[in-house]
PDB file of C-alpha atoms in Angstrom:
ATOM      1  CA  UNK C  17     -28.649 -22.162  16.835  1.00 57.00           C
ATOM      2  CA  UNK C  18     -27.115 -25.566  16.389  1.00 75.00           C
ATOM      3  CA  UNK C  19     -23.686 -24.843  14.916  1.00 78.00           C
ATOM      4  CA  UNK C  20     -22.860 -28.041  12.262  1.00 80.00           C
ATOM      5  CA  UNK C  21     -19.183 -29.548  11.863  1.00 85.00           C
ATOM      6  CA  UNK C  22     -20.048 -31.717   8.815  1.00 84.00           C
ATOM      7  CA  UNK C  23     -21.386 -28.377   7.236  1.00 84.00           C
ATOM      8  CA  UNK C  24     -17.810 -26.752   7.559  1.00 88.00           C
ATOM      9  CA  UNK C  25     -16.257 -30.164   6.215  1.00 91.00           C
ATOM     10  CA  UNK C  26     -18.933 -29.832   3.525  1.00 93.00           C
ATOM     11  CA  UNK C  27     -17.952 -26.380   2.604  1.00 93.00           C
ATOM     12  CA  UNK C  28     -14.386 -26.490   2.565  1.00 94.00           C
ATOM     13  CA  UNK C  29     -13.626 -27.842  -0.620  1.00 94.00           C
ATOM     14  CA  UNK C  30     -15.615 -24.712  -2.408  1.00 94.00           C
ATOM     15  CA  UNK C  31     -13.837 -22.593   0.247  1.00 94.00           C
ATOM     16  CA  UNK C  32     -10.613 -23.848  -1.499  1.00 96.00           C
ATOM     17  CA  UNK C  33     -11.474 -23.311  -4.611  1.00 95.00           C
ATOM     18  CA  UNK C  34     -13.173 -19.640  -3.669  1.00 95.00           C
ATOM     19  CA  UNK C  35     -10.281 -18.616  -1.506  1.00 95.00           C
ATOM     20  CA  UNK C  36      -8.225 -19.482  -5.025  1.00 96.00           C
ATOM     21  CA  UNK C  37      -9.974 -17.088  -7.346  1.00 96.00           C
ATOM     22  CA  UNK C  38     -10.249 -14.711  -4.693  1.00 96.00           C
ATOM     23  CA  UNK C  39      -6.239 -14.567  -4.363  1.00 95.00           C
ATOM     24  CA  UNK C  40      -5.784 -14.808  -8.261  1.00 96.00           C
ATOM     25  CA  UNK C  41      -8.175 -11.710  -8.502  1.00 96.00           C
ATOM     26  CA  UNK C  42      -6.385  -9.391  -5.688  1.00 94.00           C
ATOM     27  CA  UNK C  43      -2.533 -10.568  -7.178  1.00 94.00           C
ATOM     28  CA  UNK C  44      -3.519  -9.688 -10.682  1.00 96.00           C
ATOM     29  CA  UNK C  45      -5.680  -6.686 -10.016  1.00 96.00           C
ATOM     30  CA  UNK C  46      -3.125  -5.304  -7.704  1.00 94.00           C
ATOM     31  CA  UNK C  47      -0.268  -5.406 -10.503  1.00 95.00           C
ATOM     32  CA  UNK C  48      -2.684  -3.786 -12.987  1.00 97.00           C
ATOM     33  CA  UNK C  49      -3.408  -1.101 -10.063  1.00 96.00           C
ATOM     34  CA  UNK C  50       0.119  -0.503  -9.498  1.00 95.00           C
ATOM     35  CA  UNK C  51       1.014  -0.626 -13.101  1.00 95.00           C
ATOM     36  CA  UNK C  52      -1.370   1.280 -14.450  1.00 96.00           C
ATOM     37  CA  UNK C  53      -1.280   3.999 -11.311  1.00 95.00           C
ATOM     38  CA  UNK C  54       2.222   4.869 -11.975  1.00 94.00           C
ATOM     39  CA  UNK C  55       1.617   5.582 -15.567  1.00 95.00           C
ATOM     40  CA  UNK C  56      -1.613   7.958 -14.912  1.00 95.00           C
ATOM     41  CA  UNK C  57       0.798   9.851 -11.889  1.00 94.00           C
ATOM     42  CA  UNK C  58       3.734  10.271 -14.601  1.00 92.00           C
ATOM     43  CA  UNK C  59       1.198  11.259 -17.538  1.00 93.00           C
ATOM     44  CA  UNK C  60      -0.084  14.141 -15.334  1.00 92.00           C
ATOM     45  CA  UNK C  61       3.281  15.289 -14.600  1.00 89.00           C
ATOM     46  CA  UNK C  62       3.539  15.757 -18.355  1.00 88.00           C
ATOM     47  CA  UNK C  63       4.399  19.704 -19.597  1.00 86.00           C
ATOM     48  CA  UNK C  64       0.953  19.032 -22.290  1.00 86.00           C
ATOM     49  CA  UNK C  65      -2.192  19.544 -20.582  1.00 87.00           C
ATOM     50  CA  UNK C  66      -3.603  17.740 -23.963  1.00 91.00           C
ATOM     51  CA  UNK C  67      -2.076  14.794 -22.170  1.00 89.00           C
ATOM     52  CA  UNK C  68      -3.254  15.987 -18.512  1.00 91.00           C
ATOM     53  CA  UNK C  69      -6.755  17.117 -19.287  1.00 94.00           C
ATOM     54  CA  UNK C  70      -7.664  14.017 -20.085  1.00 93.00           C
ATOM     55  CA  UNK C  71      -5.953  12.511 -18.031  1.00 93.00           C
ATOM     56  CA  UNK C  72      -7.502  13.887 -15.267  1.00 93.00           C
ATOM     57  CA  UNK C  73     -10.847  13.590 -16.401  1.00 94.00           C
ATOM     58  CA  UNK C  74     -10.836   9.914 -16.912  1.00 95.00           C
ATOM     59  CA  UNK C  75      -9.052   8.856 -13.549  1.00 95.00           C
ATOM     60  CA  UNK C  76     -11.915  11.112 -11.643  1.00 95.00           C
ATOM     61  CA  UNK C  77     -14.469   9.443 -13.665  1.00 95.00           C
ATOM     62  CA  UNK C  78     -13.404   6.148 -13.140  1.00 95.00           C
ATOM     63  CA  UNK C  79     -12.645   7.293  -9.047  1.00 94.00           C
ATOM     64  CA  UNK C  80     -15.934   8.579  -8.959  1.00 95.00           C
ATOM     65  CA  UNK C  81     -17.850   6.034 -10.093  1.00 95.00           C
ATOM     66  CA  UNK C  82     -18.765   2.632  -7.836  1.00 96.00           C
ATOM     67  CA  UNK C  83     -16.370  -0.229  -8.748  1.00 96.00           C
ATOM     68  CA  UNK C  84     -19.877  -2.107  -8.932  1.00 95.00           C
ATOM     69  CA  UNK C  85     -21.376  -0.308 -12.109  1.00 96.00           C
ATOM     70  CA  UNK C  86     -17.453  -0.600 -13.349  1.00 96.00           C
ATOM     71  CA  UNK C  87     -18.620  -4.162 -13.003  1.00 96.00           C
ATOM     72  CA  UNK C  88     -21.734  -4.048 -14.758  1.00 96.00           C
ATOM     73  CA  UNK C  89     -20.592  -2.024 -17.286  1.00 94.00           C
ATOM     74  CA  UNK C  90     -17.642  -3.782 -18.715  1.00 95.00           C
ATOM     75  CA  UNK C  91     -19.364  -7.546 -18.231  1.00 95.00           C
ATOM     76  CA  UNK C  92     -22.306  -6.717 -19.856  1.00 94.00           C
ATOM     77  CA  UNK C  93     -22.289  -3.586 -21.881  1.00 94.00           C
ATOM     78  CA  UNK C  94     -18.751  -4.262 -23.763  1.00 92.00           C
ATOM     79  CA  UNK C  95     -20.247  -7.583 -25.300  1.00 92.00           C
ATOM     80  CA  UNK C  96     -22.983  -5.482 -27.435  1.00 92.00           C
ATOM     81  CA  UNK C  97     -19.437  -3.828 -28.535  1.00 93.00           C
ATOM     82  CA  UNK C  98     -17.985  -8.116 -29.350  1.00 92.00           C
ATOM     83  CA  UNK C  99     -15.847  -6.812 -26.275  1.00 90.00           C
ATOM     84  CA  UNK C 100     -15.803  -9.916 -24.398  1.00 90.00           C
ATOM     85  CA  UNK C 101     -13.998 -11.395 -21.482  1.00 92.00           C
ATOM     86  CA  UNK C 102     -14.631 -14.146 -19.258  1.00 94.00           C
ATOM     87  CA  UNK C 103     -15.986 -13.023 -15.859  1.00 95.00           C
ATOM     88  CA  UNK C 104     -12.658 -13.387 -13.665  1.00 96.00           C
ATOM     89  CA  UNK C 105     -10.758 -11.928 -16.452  1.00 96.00           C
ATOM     90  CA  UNK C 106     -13.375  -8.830 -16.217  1.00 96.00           C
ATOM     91  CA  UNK C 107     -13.326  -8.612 -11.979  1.00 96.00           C
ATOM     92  CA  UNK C 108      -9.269  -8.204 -12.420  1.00 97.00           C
ATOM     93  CA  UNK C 109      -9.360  -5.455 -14.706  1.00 96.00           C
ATOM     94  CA  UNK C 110     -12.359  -3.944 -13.104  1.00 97.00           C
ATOM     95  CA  UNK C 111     -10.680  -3.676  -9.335  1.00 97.00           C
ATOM     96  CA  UNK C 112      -7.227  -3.275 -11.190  1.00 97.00           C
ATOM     97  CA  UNK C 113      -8.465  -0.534 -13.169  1.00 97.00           C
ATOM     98  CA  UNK C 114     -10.642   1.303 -10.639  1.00 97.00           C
ATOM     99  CA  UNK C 115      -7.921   1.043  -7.681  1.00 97.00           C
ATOM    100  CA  UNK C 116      -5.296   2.217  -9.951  1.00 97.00           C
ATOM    101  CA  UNK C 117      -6.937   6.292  -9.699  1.00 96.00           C
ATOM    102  CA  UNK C 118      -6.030   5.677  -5.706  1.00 96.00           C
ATOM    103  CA  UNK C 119      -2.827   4.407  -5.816  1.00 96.00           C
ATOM    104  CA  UNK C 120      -2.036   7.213  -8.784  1.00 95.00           C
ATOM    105  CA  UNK C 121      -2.576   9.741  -6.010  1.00 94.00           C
ATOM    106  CA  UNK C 122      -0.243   7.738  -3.943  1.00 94.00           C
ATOM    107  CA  UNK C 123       2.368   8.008  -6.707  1.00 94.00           C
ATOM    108  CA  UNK C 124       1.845  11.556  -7.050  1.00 92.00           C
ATOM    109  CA  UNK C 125       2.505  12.480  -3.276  1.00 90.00           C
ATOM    110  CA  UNK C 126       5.199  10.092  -3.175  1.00 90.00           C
ATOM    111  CA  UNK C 127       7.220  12.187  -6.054  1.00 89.00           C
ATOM    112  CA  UNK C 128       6.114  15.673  -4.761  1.00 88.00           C
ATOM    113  CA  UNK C 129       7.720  14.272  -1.559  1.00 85.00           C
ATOM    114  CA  UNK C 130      10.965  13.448  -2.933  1.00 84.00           C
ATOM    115  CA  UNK C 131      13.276  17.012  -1.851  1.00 83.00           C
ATOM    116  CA  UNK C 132      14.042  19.194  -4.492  1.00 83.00           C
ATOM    117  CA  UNK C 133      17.952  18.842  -3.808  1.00 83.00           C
ATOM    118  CA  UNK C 134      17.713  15.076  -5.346  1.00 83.00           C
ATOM    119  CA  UNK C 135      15.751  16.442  -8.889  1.00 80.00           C
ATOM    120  CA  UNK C 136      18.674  19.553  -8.732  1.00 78.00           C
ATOM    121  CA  UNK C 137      21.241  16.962  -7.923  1.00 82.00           C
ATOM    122  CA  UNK C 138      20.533  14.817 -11.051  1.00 79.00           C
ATOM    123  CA  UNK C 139      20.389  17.950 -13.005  1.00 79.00           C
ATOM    124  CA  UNK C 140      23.681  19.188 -12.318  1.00 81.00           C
ATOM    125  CA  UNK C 141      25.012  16.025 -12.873  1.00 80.00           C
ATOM    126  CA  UNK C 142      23.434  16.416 -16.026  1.00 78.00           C
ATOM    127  CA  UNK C 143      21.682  12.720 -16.376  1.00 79.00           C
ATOM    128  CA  UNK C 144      19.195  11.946 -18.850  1.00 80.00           C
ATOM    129  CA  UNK C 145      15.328  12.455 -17.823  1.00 79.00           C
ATOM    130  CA  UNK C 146      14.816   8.712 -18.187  1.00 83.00           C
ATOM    131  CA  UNK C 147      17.684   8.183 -15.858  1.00 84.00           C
ATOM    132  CA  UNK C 148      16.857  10.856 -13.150  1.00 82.00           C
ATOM    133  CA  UNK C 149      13.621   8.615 -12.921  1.00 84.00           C
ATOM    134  CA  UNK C 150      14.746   5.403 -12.830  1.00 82.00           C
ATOM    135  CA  UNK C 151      17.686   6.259 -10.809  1.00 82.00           C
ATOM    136  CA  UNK C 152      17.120   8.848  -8.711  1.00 84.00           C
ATOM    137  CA  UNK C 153      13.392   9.805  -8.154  1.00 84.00           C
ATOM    138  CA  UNK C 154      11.175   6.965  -8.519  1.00 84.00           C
ATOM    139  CA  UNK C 155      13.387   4.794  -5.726  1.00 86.00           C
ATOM    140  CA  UNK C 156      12.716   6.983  -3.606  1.00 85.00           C
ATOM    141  CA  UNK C 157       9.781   7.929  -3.848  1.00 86.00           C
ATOM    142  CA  UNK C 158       8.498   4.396  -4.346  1.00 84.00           C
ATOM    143  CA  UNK C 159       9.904   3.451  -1.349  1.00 84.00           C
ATOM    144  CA  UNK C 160       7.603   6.167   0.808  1.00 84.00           C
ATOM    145  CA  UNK C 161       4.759   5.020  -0.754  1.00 88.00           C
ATOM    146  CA  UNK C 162       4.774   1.363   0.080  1.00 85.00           C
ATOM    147  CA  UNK C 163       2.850   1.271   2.876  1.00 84.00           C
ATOM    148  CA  UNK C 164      -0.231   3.264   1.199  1.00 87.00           C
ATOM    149  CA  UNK C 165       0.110   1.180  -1.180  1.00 89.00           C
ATOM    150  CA  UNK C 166      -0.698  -2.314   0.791  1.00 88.00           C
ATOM    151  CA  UNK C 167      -3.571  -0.284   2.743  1.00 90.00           C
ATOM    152  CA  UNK C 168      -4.809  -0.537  -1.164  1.00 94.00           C
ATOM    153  CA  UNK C 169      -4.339  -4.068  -1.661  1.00 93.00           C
ATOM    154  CA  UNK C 170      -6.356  -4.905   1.757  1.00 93.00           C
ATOM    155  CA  UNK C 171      -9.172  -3.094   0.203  1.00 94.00           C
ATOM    156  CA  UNK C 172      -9.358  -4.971  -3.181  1.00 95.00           C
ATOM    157  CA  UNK C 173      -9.304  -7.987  -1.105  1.00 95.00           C
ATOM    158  CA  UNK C 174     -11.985  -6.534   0.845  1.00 94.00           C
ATOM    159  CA  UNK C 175     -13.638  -5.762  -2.680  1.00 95.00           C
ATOM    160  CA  UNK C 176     -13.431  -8.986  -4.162  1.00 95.00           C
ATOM    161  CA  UNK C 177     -16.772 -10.348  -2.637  1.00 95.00           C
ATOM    162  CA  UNK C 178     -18.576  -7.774  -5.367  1.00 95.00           C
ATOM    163  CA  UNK C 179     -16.782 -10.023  -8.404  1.00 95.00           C
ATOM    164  CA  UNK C 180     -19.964 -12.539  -7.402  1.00 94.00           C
ATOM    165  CA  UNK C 181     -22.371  -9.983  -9.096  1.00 93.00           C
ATOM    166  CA  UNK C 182     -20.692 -10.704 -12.241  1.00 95.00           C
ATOM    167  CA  UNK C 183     -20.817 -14.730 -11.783  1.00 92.00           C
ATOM    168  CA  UNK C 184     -17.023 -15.031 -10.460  1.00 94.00           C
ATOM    169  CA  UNK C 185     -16.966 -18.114  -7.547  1.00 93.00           C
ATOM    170  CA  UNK C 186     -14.629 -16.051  -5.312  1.00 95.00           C
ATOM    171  CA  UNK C 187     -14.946 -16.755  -1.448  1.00 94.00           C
ATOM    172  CA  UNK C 188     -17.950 -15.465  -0.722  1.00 94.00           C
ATOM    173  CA  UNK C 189     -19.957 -16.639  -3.838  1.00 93.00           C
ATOM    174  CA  UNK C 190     -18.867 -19.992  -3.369  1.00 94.00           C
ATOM    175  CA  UNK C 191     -20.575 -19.625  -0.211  1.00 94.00           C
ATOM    176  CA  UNK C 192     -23.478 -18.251  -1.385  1.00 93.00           C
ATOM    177  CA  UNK C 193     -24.060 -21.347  -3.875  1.00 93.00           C
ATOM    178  CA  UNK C 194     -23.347 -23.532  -1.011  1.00 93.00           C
ATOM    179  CA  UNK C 195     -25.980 -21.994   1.112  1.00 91.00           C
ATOM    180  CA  UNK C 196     -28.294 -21.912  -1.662  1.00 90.00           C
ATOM    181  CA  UNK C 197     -27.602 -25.698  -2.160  1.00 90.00           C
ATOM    182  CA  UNK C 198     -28.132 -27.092   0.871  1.00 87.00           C
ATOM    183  CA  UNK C 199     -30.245 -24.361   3.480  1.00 89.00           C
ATOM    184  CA  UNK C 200     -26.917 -23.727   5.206  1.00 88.00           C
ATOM    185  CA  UNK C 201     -26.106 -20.244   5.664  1.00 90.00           C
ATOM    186  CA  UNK C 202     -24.738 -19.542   9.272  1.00 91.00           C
ATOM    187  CA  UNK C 203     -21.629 -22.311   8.876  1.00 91.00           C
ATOM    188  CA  UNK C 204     -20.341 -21.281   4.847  1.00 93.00           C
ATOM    189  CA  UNK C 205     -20.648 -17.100   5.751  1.00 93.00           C
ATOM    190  CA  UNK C 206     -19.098 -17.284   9.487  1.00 94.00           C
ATOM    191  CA  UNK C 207     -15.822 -19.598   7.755  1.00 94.00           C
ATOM    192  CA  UNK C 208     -15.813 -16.615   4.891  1.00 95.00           C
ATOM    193  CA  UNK C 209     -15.929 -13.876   7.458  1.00 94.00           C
ATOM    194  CA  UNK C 210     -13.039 -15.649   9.340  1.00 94.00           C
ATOM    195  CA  UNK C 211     -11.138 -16.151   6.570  1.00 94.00           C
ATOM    196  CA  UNK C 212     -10.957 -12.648   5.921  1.00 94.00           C
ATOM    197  CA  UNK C 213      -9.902 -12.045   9.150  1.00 94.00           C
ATOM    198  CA  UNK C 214      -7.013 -13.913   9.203  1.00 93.00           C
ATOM    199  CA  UNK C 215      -5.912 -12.808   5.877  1.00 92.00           C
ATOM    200  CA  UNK C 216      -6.520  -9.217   6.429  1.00 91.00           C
ATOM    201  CA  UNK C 217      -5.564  -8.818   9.902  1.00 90.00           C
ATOM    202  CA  UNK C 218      -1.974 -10.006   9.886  1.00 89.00           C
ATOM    203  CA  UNK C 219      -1.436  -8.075   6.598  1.00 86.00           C
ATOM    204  CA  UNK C 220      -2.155  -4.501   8.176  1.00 85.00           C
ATOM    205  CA  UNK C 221       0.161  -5.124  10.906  1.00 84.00           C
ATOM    206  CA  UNK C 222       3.221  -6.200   8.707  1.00 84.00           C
ATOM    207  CA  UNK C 223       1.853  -2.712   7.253  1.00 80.00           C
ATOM    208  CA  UNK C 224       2.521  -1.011  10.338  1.00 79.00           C
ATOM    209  CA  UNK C 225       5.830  -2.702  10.816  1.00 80.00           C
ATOM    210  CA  UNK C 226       6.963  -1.982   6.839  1.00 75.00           C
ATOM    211  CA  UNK C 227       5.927   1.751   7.550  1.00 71.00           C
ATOM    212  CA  UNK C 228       7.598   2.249  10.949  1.00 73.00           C
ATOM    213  CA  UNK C 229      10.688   0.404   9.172  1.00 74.00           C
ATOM    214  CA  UNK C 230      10.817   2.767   6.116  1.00 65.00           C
ATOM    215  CA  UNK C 231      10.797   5.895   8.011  1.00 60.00           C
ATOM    216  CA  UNK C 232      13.032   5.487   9.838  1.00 58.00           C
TER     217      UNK C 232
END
């Protein structure tokens, strides 16, 4: 195997401009996970179980369904609704939405794990519900959860590659079309592979150095 330099200078303009979506995908996705987890862990702490019930049985749908039918489903089945987003539009809400029954469960242990003395504390100081979240309980238990929570973001970013099944040029379907292109496969995939490396690598070891910070 001859490896080619002017391949890799070839490539890495598209690499650019894939390594750009791919980012743009995992920041935006990862707010609507983190969002949209905190609401579904605070809904199913709700006294109604009209509100849990469902609650519950939408998250474990959605958990227990592949992120790539998610895909399918909301790029090509919401159109015959006139439901219709562009592709990277549908990737972020896709990954956002699916990752977003993880980090609920996240949530949810993070709160349990908050001591009881802090929830009695706000209570004899009589503070308003709103308040004793805000203030007192979310804080902390936000704070615990951090580090599960980037273990999450590493995984969308692991997940972005499946965005190409829906037409998105992310990293590894701009190297894809490359290949396709111009017979080059070995050069485009091993600077993808790398790439991911170097982005994922360093990020679970500032992980590891967040968590052994916070509990201390």
């Amino acid at each position: 195997m001859n490896w080619d330099w002017g391949a890799v200078r070839d490539f890495m303009p598209h690499f650019w401009d894939g390594l750009l979506v791919t980012l743009q995908a995992l920041a935006l996705g990862s707010v609507i996970s983190f969002a949209l987890g905190l609401v579904w862990a605070l809904l199913m702490r709700t006294p109604s179980r009209w509100v849990r019930w469902p609650v519950g049985v939408v998250t474990e749908f959605i958990r227990n369904t592949p992120l790539l039918v998610q895909l399918f489903f909301l790029f090509y089945v919401l159109p015959e609704w006139n439901i219709t987003f562009s592709a990277l539009t549908t990737g972020v809400v896709a990954i956002g939405l699916h990752y977003s029954t993880y980090t609920m469960q996240v949530y949810r242990a993070g709160i349990e794990g908050v001591p009881t003395g802090q929830w009695e504390a706000a209570t004899a100081l009589n503070l308003p519900l709103r308040r004793t979240w805000t203030a007192v309980i979310l804080p902390q238990a936000i704070r615990r959860v951090v580090p599960a929570l980037g273990n999450y973001v590493i995984s969308m970013l692991k997940d972005t590659p499946m965005l190409m099944a829906i037409t998105v040029l992310e990293m590894l379907g701009e190297a894809r079309l490359y290949s396709q292109e111009h017979f080059q496969f070995t050069e485009p995939l091993t600077v993808i592979g790398v790439a991911f490396i170097l982005i994922s690598y360093p990020a679970s070891l500032l992980l590891r150095a967040l968590e052994r910070r916070l509990v201390r």
